[in-house]
Short mmCIF file of C-alpha atoms in Angstrom, two decimals:
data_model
loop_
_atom_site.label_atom_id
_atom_site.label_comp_id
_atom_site.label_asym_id
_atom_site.label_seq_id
_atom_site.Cartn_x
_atom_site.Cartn_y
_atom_site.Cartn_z
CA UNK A 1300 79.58 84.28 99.68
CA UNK A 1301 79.83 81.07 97.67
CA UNK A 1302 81.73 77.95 98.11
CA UNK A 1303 82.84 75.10 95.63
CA UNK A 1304 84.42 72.22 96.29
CA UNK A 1305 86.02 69.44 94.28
CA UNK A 1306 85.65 65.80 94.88
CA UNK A 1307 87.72 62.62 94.31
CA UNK A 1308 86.03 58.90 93.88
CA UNK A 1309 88.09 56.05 95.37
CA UNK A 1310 89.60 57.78 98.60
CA UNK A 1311 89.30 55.19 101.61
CA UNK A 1312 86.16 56.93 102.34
CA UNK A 1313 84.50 56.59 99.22
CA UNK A 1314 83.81 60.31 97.87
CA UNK A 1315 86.60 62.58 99.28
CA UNK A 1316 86.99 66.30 99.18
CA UNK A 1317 89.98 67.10 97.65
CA UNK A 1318 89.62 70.76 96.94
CA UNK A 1319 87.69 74.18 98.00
CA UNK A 1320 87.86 78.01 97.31
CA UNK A 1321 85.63 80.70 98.47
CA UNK A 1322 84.86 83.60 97.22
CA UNK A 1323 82.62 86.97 97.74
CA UNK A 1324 81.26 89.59 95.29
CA UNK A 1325 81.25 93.63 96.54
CA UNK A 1326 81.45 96.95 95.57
CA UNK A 1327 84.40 99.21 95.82
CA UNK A 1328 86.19 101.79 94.43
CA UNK A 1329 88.93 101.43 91.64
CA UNK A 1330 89.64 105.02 90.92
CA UNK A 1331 90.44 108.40 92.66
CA UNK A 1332 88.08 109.40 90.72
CA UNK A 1333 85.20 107.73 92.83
CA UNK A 1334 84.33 105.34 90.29
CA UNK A 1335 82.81 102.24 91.98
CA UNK A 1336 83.11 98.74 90.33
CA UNK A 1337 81.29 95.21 91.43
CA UNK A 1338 84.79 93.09 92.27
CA UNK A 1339 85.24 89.74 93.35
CA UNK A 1340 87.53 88.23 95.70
CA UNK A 1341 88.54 84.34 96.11
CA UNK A 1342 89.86 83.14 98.92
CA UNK A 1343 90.93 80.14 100.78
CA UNK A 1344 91.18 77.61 97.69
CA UNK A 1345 93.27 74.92 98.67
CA UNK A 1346 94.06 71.37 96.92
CA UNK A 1347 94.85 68.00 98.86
CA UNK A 1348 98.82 67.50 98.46
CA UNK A 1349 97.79 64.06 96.74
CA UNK A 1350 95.76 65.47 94.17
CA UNK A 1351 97.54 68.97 93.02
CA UNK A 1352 99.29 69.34 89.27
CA UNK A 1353 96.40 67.36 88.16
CA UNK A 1354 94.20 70.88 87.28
CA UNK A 1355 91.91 70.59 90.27
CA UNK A 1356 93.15 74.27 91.42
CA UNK A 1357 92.44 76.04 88.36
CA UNK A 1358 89.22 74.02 87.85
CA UNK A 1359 87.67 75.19 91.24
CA UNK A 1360 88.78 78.96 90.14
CA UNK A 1361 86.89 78.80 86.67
CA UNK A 1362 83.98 77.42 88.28
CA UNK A 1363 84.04 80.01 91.14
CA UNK A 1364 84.46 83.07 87.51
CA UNK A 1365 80.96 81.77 86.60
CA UNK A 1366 79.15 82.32 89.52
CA UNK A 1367 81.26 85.76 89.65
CA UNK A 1368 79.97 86.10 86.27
CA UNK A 1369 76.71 85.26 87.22
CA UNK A 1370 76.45 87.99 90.02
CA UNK A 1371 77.36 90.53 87.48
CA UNK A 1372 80.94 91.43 88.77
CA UNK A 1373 83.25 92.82 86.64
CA UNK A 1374 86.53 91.93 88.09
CA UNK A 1375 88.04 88.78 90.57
CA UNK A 1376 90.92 89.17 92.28
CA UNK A 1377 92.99 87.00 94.74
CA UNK A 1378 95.88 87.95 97.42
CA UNK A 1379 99.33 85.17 97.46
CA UNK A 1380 102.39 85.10 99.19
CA UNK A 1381 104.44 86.61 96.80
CA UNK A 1382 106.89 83.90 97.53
CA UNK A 1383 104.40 80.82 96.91
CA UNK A 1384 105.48 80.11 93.83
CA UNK A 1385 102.89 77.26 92.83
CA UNK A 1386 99.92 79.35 93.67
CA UNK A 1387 101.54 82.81 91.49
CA UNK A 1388 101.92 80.39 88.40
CA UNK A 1389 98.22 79.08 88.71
CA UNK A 1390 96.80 82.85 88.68
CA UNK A 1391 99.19 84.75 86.23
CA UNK A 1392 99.20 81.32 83.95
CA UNK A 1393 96.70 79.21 83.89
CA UNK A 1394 94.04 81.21 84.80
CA UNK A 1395 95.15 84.40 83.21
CA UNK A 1396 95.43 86.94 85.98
CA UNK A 1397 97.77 90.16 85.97
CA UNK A 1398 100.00 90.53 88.46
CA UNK A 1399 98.34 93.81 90.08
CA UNK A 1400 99.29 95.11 94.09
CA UNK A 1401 102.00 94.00 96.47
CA UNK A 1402 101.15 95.33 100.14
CA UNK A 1403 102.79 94.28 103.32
CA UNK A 1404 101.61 92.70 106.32
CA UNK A 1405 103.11 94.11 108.98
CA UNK A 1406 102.82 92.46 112.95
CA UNK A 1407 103.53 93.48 115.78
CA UNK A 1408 103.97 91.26 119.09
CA UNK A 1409 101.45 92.03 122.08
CA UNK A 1410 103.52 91.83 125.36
CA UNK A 1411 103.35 91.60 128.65
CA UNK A 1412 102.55 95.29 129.69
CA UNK A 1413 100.88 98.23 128.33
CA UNK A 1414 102.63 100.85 125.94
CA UNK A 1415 102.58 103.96 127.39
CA UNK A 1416 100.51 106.82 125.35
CA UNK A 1417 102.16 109.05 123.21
CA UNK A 1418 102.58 112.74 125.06
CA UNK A 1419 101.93 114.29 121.78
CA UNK A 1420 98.70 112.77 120.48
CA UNK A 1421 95.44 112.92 122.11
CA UNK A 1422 93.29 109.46 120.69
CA UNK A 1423 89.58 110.09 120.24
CA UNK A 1424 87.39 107.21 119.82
CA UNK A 1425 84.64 107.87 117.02
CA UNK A 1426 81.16 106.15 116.67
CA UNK A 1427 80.05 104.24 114.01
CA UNK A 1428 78.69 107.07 112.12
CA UNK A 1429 81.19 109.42 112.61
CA UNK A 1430 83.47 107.29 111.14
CA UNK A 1431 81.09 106.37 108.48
CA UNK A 1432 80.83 109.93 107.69
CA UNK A 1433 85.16 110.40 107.85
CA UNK A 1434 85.62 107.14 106.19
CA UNK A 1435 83.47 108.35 102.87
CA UNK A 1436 84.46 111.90 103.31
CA UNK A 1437 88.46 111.21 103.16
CA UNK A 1438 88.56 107.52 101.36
CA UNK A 1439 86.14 107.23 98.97
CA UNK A 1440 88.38 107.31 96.16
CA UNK A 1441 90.92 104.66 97.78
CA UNK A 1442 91.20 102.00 96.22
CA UNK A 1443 89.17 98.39 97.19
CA UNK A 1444 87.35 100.94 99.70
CA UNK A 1445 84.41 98.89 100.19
CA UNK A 1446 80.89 100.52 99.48
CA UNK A 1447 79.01 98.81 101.93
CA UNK A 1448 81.74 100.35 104.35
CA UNK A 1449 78.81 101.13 106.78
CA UNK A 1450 78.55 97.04 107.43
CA UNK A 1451 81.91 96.84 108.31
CA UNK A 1452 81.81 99.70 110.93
CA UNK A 1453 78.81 98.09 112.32
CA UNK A 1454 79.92 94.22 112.21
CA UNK A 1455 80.17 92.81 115.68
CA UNK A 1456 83.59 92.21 115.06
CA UNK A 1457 84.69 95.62 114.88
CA UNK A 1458 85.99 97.03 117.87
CA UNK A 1459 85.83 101.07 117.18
CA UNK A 1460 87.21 103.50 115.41
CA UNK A 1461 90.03 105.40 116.83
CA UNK A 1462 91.42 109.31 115.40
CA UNK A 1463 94.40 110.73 116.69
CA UNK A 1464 94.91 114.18 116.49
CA UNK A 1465 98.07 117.12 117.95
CA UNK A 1466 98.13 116.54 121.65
CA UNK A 1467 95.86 120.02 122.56
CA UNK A 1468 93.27 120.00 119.50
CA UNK A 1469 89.64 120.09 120.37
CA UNK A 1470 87.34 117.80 118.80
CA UNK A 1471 84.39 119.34 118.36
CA UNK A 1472 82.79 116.60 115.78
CA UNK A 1473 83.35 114.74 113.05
CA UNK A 1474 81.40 117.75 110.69
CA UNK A 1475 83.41 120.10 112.02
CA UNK A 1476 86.68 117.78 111.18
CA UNK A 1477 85.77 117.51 107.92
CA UNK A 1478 85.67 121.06 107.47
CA UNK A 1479 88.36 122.37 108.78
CA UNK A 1480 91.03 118.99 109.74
CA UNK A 1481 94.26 120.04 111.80
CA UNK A 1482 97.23 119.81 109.70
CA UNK A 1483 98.25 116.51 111.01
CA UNK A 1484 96.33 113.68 111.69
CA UNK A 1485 95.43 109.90 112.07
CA UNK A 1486 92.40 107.21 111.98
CA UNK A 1487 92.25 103.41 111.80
CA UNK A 1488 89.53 100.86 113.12
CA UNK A 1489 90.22 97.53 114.48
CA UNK A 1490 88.80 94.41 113.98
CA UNK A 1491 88.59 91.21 116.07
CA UNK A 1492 90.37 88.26 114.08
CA UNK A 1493 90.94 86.66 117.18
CA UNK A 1494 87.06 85.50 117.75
CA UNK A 1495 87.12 84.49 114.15
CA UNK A 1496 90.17 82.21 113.32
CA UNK A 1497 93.91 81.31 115.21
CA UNK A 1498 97.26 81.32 113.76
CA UNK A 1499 100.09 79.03 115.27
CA UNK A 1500 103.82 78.89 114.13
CA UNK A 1501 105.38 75.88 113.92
CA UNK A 1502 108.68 74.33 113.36
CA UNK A 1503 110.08 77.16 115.78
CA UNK A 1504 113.72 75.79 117.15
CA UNK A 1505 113.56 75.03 120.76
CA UNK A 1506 116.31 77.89 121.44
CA UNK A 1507 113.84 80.50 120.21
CA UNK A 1508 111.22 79.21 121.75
CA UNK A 1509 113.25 79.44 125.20
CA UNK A 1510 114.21 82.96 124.21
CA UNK A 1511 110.36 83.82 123.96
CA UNK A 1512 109.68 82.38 126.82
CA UNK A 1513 113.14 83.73 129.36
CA UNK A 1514 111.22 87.28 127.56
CA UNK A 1515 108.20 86.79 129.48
CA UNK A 1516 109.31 85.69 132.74
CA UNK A 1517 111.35 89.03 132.68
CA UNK A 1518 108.52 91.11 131.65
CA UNK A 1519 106.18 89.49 134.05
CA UNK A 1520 109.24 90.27 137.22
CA UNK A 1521 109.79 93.72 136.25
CA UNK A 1522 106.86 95.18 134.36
CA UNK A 1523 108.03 98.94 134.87
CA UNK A 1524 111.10 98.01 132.39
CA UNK A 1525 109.49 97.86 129.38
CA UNK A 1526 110.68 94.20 127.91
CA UNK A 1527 109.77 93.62 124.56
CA UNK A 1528 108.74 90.33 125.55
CA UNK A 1529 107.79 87.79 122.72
CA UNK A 1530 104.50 86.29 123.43
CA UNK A 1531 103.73 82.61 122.87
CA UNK A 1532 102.89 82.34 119.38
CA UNK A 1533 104.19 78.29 118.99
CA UNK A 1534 100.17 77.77 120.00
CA UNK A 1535 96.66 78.71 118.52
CA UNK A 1536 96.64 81.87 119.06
CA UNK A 1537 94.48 85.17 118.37
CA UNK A 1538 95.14 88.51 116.45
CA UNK A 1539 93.93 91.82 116.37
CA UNK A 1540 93.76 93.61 112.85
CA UNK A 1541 93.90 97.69 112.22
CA UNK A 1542 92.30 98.78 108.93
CA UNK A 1543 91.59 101.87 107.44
CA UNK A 1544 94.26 103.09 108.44
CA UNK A 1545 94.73 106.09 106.65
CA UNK A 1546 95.85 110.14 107.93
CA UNK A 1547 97.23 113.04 106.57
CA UNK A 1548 99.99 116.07 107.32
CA UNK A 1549 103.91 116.18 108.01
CA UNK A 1550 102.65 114.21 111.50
CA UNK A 1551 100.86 111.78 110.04
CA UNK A 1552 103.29 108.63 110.57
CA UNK A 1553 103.90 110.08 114.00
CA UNK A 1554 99.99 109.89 115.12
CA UNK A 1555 99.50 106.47 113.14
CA UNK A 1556 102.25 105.30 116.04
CA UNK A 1557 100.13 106.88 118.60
CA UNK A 1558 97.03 104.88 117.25
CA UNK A 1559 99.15 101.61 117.39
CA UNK A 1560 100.53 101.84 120.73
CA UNK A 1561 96.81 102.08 121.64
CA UNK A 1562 95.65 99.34 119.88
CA UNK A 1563 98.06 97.36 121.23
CA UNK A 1564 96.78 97.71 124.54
CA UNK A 1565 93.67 96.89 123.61
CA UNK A 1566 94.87 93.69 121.83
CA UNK A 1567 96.41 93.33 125.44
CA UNK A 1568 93.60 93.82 127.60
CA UNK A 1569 91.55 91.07 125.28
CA UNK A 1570 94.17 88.27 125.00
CA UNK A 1571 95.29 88.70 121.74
CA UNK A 1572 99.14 87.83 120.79
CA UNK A 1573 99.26 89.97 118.26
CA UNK A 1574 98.76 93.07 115.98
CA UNK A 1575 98.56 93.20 112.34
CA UNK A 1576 97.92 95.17 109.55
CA UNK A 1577 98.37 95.17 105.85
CA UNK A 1578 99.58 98.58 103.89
CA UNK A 1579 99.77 99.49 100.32
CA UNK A 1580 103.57 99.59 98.92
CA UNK A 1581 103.51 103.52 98.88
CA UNK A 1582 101.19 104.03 101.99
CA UNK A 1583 102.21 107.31 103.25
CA UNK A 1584 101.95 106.40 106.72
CA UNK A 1585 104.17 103.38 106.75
CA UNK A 1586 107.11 104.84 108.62
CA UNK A 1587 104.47 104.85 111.50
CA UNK A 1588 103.44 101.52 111.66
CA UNK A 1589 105.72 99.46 114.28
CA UNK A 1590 106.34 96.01 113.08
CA UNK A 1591 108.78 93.07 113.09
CA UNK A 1592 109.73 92.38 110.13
CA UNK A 1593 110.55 88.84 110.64
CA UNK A 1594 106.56 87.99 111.70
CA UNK A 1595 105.20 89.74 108.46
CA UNK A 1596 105.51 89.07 104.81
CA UNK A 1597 104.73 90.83 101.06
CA UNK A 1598 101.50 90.08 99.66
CA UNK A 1599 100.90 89.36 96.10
CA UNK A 1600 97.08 90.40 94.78
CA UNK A 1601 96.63 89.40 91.22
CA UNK A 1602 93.14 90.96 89.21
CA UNK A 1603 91.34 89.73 86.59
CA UNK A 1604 88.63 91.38 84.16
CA UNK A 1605 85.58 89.37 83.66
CA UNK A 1606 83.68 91.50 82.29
CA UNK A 1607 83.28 92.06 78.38
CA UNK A 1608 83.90 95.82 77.06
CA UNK A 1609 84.82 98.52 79.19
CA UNK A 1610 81.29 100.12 80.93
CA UNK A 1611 83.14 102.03 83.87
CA UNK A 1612 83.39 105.07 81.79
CA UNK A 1613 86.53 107.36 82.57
CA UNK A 1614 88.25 104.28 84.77
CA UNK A 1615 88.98 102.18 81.75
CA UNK A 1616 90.39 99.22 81.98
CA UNK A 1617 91.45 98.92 85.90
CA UNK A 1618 93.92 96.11 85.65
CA UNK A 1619 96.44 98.36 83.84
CA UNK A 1620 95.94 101.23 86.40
CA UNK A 1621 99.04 102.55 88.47
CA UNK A 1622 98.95 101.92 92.13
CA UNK A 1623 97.79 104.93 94.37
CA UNK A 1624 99.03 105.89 97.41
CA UNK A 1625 97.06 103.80 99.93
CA UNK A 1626 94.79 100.89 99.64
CA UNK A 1627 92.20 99.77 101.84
CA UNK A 1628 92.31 96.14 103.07
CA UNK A 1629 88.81 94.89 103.79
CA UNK A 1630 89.05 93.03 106.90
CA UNK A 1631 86.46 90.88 105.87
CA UNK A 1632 89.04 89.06 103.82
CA UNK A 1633 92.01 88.98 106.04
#
């Protein structure tokens, strides 16, 4: 990880930071043909309103190329809103990046009661190398599916890794599984955001936010009715993320939304307010995701080559590759 920041002389403080971006170097695949490329992501750069349209912004992302450069990766990429105009101009302009991906984020409100399980899934929590062992047997040739995917199953912050399978199958292990795999099934980890960072929404009219509230009363009175009550969100508040989320069969969206309604209750049980994840445009198991729409939004993730020539052999030139199915979203970087 590497950080650069840009500073202004004069401020009333003297030396002022006016600008920062982050960014992290990784291995992952690009292909489905398991070819495995050194990538770079930048995150969180942000510019002082007082000092933007003055360069600053695509200043901090050159210097942040050279130490990318520097750690031998061979492309940087960076996820927008695709509706933040200012920030889609700096990549695809300025700094010359192609416009690449465009999954969804998709949330899901945590309320005031549990979900009850699905009847025809039974939800089988795997350890971390089982699902080490699924995750490279089935994903390895997703794209952005991290190398080091072993660190991520292991990071404090991951909570488990949940399959869901036909409501009857046996699990007999995860070698067996990936011998012979039912015709339908699901998998997705989760991953603690909420010890990590809080979200708030502001600006919120005061009738919605009386709505949300009137929601939870009721829920809290009559629990045994189900109320899709709307949780406080109009305050920090945590998040639980699902990634890897990933399955296969005619079934497939049906078990992801067996997975979901048990990771919502897990969100539940630890206070968070929420459940997100973030899918590929042509993620198969999409349908099975439960969202509202109005709490998510369309990512934007632009790519860049940095490196000279083209040394990944039958993968070519990556930035001009069509999209696959599914995409895995490091959680890292959420």
């Amino acid at each position: 990880m590497c950080t650069q920041v840009a500073e202004a002389v004069g401020g009333p403080l003297g030396t002022e930071i006016v600008g920062v971006v982050r960014g992290c170097v990784k291995t992952v695949a690009c292909g489905s043909s398991r070819v495995f490329s050194k990538v770079a992501y930048l995150l969180g750069l942000r510019v002082s309103p007082r000092h933007r349209r003055i360069g600053i912004g695509r200043k901090l992302v050159e210097r942040m190329e050279e130490w990318f450069r520097q750690m031998g990766a061979d492309y940087a990429y960076v996820a927008t809103d695709c509706d933040n105009e200012p920030s889609v101009r700096l990549f695809t302009g300025a700094c010359g990046y192609a416009k690449f991906r465009t999954p969804s984020v998709l949330v899901h409100p945590v309320f005031g009661h549990d979900l009850a399980p699905s009847r025809r899934a039974s939800v089988v929590q795997l350890d971390a190398r089982e699902a080490e062992l699924l995750y490279r047997g089935r994903f390895g040739s997703v794209e952005f599916f991290p190398q080091d995917i072993d660190a991520v199953l292991s990071n404090s912050l991951s909570l488990g890794t949940f399959l869901a399978l036909p409501h009857g199958t046996r699990w007999h292990g995860v070698e067996e599984f990936l011998t012979s795999p039912p015709e339908s099934w699901a998998v997705a980890s989760l991953w603690n955001c909420k010890d990590a960072f809080r979200l708030e929404v502001r600006g919120a009219p005061r009738l919605w936010r009386a709505a949300a509230r009137a929601t939870r009363v009721a829920d809290r009175a009559a629990p045994w009715l189900g109320i899709p009550s709307i949780p406080n969100l109009f305050e920090p508040f945590g998040l639980h993320f699902v990634y890897g989320l990933g399955g296969d069969g005619p079934g497939g969206p049906r078990l992801a939304r067996a997975l979901f309604r048990h990771a919502h209750n897990v969100a539940r049980r630890a206070g968070a307010r929420v459940v997100a994840t973030e899918v590929g445009a042509c993620e198969p198991l999409r349908a099975g995701v439960p969202h509202w729409p109005r709490l998510g939004a369309v990512d934007l993730w632009c790519i860049k080559r940095l490196a000279d020539g083209y040394g990944d052999g039958a993968l070519g030139d990556w930035t001009k590759a069509p999209p696959g199915p599914s995409i895995f979203v490091d959680p890292r970087e959420f």
